[in-house]
PDB file of C-alpha atoms in Angstrom:
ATOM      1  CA  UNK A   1      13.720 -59.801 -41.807  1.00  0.00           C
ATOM      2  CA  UNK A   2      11.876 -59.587 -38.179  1.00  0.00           C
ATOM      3  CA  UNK A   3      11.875 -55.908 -36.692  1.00  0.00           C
ATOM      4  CA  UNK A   4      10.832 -55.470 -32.897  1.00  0.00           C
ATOM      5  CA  UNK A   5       8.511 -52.429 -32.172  1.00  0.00           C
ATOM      6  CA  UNK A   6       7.338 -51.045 -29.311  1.00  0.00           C
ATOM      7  CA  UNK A   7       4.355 -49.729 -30.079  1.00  0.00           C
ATOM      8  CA  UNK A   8       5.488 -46.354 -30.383  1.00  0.00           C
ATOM      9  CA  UNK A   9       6.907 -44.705 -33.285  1.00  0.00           C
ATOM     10  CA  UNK A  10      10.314 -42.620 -32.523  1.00  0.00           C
ATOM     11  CA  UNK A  11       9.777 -39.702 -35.117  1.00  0.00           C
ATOM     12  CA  UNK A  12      10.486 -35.776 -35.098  1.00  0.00           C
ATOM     13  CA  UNK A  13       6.613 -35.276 -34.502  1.00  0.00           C
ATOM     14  CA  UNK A  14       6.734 -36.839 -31.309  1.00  0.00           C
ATOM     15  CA  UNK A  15       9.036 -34.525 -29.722  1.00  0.00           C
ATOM     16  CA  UNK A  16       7.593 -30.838 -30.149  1.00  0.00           C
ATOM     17  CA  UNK A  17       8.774 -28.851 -26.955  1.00  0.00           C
ATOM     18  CA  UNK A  18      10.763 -29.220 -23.703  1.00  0.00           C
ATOM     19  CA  UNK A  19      11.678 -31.546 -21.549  1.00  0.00           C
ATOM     20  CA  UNK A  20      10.967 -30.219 -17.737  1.00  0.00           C
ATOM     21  CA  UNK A  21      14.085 -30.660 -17.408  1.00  0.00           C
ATOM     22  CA  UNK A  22      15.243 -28.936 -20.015  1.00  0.00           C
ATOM     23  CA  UNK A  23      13.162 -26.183 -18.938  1.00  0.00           C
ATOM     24  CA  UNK A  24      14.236 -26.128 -15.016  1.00  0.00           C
ATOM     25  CA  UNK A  25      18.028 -26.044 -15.944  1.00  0.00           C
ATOM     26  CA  UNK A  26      17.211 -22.525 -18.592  1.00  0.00           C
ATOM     27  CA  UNK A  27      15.622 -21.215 -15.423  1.00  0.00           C
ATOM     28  CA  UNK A  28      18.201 -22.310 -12.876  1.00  0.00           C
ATOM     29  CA  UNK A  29      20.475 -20.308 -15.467  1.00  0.00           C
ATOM     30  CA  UNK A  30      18.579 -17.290 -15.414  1.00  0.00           C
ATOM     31  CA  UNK A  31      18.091 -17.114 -11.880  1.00  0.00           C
ATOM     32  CA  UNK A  32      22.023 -17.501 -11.546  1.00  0.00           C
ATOM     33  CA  UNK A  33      22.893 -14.854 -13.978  1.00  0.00           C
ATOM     34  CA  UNK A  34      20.189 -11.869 -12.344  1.00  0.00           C
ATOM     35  CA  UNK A  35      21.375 -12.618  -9.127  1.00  0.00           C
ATOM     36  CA  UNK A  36      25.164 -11.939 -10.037  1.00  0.00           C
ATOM     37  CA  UNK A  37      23.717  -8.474 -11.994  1.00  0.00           C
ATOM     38  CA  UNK A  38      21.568  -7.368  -9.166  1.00  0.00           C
ATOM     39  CA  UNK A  39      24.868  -7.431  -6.896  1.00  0.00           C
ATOM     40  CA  UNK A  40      26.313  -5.278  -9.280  1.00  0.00           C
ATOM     41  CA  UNK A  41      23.478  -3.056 -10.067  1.00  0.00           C
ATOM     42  CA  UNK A  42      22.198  -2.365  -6.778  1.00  0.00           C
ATOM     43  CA  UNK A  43      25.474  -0.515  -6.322  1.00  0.00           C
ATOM     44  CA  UNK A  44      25.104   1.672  -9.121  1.00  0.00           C
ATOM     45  CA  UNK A  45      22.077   2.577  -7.480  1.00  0.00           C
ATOM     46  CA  UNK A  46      23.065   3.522  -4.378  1.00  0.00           C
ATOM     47  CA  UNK A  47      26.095   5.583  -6.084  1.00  0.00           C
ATOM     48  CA  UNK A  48      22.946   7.505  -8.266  1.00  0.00           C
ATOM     49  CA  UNK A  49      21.377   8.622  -5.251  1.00  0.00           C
ATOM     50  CA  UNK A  50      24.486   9.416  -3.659  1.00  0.00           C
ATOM     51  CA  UNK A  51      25.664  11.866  -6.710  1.00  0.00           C
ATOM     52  CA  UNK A  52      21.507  12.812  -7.100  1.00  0.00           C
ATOM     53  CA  UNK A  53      21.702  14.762  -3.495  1.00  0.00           C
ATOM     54  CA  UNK A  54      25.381  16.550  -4.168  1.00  0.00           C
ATOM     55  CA  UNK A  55      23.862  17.754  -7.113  1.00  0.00           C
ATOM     56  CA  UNK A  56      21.035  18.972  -5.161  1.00  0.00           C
ATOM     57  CA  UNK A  57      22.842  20.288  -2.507  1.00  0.00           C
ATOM     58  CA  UNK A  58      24.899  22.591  -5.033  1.00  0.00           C
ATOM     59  CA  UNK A  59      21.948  23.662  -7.003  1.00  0.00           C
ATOM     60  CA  UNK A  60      20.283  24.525  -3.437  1.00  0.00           C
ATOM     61  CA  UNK A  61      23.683  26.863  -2.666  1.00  0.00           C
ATOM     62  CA  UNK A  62      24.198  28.363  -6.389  1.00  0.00           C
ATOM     63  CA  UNK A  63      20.152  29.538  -5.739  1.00  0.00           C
ATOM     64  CA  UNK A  64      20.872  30.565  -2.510  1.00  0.00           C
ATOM     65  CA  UNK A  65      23.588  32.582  -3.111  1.00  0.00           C
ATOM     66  CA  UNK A  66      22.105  34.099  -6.393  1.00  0.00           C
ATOM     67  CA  UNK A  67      18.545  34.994  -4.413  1.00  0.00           C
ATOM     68  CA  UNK A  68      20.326  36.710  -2.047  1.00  0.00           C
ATOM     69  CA  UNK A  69      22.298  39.133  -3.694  1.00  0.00           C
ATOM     70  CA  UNK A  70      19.604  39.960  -6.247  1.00  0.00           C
ATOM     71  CA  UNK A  71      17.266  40.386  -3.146  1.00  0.00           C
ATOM     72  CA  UNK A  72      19.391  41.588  -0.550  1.00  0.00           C
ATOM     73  CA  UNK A  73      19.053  39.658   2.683  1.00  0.00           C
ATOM     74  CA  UNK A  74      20.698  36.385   3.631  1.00  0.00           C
ATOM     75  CA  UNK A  75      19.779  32.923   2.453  1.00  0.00           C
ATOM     76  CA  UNK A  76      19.831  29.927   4.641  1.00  0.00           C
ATOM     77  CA  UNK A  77      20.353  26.109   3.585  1.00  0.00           C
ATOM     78  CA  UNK A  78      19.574  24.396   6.702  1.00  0.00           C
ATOM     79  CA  UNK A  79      20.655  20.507   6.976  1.00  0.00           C
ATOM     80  CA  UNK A  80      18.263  18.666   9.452  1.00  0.00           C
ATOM     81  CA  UNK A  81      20.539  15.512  10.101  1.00  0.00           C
ATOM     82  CA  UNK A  82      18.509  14.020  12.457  1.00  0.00           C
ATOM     83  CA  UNK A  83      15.152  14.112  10.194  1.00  0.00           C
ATOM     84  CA  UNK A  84      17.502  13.256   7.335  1.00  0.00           C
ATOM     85  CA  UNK A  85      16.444  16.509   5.199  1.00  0.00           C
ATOM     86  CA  UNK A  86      17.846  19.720   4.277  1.00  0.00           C
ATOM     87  CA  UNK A  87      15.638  22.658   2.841  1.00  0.00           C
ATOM     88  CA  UNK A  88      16.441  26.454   1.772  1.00  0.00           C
ATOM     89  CA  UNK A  89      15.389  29.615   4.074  1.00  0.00           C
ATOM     90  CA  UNK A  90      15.377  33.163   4.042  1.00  0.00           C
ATOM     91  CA  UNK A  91      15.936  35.898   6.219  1.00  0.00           C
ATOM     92  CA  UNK A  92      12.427  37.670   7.262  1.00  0.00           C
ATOM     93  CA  UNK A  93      12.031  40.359  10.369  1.00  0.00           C
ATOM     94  CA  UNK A  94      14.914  38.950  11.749  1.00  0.00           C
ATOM     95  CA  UNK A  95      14.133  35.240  11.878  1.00  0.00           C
ATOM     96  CA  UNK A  96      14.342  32.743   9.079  1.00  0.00           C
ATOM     97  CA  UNK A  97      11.128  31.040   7.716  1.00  0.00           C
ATOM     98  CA  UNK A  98      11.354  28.422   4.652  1.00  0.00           C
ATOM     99  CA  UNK A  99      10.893  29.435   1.315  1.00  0.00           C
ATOM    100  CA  UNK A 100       7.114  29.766   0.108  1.00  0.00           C
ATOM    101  CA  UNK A 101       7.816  27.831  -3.313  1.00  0.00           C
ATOM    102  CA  UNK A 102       8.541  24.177  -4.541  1.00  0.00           C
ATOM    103  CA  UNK A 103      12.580  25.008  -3.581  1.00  0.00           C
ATOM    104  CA  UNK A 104      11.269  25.580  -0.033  1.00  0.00           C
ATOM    105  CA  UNK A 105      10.177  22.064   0.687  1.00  0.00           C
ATOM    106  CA  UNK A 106      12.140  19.439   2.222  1.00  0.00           C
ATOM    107  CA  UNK A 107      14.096  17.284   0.136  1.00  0.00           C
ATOM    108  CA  UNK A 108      14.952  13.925   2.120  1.00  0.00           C
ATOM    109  CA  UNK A 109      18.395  12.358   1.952  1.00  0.00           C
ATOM    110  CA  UNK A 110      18.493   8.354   0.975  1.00  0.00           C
ATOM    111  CA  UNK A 111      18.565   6.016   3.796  1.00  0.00           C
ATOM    112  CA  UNK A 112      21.671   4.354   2.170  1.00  0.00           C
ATOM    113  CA  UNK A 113      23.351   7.982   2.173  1.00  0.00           C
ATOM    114  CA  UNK A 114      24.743   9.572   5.275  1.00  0.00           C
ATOM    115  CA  UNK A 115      25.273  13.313   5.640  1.00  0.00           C
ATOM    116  CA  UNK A 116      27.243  15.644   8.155  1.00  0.00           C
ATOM    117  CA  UNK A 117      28.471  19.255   7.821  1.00  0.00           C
ATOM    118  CA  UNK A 118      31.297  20.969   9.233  1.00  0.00           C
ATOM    119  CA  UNK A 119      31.140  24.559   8.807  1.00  0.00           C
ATOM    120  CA  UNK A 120      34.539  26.352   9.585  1.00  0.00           C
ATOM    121  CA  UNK A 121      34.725  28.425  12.926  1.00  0.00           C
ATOM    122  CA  UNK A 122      31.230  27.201  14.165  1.00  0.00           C
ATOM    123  CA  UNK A 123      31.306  24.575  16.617  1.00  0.00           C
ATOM    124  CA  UNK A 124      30.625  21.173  15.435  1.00  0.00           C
ATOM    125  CA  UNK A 125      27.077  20.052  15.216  1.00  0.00           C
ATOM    126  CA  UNK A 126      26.232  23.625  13.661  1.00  0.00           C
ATOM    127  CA  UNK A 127      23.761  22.337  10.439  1.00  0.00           C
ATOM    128  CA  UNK A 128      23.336  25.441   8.223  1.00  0.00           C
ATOM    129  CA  UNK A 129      25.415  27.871   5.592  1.00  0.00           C
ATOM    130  CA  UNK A 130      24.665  30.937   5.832  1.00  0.00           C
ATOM    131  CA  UNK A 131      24.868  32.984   2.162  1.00  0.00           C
ATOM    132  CA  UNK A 132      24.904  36.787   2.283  1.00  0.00           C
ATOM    133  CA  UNK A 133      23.580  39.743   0.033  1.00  0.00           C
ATOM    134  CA  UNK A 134      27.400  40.197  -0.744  1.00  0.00           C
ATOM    135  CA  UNK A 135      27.753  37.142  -2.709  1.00  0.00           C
ATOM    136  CA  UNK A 136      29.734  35.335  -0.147  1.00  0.00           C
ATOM    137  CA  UNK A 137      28.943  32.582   2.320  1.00  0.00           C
ATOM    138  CA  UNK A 138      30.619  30.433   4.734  1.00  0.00           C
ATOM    139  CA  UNK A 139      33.288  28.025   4.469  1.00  0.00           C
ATOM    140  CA  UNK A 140      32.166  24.691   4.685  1.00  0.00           C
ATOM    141  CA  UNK A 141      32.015  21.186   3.557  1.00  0.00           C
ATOM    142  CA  UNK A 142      29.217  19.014   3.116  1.00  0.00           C
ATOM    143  CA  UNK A 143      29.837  15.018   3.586  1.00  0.00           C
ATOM    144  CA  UNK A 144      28.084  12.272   1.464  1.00  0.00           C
ATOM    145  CA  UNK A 145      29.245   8.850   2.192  1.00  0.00           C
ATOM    146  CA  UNK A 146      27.468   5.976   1.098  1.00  0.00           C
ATOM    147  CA  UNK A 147      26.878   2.434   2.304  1.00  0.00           C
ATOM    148  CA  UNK A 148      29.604   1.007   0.513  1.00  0.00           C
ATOM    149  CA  UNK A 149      32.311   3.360   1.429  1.00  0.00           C
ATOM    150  CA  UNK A 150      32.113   5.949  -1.332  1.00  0.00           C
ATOM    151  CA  UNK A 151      32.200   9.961  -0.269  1.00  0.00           C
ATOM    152  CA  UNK A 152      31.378  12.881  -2.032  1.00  0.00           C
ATOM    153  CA  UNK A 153      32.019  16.510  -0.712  1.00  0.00           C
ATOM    154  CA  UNK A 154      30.579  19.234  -1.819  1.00  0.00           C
ATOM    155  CA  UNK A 155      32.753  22.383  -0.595  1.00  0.00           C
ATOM    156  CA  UNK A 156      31.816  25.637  -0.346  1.00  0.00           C
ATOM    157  CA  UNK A 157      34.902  27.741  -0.098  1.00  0.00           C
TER     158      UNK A 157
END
């Protein structure tokens, strides 16, 4: 019985890992399947920050309405649309200065999130609410609308 060999013996020790290949085409996968989920999840995202300022926003009035009973004098939440911020204010010797505490400070609006007010009776452009020592304030509604579409109001009747 004659056998031809190679030289080299075919055997389960000889083949320990991966082809290149092999190891391209997992990749290729991979790559495929994160760039399907980032689509997806950089949506969510923008939705989070979307839903992150409303909630803001109505924390900023329920404070703002709350300070200024207890304290008597009006409150302020002043919407810069232009520097893309909005920030709380008080009533002081008859002008309105920002708030001396961490509430005070600007909080800046996403760049994927657009924002306009339209406060009723004040002519459009107007970007404050006023909130008064008599628990009431004006009615308005806040805009959020997003970069794909999406819009959140936050009404303030």
């Amino acid at each position: 019985m004659t056998t031809l060999t190679t030289g080299r013996a075919n055997s389960q020790a000889d083949r320990q890992g991966f082809t290149l290949l092999e190891l391209v085409l997992v990749m290729l996968i991979i790559c495929t399947v994160l760039g399907a989920a980032s689509a997806s999840l950089r949506g969510f995202f923008v939705s989070r920050k979307t839903d992150d300022t409303a909630v803001r926003i109505v924390s900023l009035t329920r404070l703002a309405r709350t300070m200024a009973v207890s304290e008597g004098r009006v409150y302020r939440l002043v919407f810069d649309l232009e520097g893309r911020t909005f920030y709380l204010t008080a009533q002081q010797q008859g002008g309105f200065s920002r708030l001396q505490t961490a509430l005070g400070r600007p909080f800046r609006v996403p760049d994927e999130v657009d924002l306009s007010i339209d406060v009723a009776g004040a002519p459009s452009g107007r970007g404050y609410l006023d909130f008064t020592p008599d628990g009431l304030a004006e009615p308005a509604t806040v805009r959020l609308r997003d970069i794909k579409g999406g819009v959140l109001e936050v009404t303030c009747a």
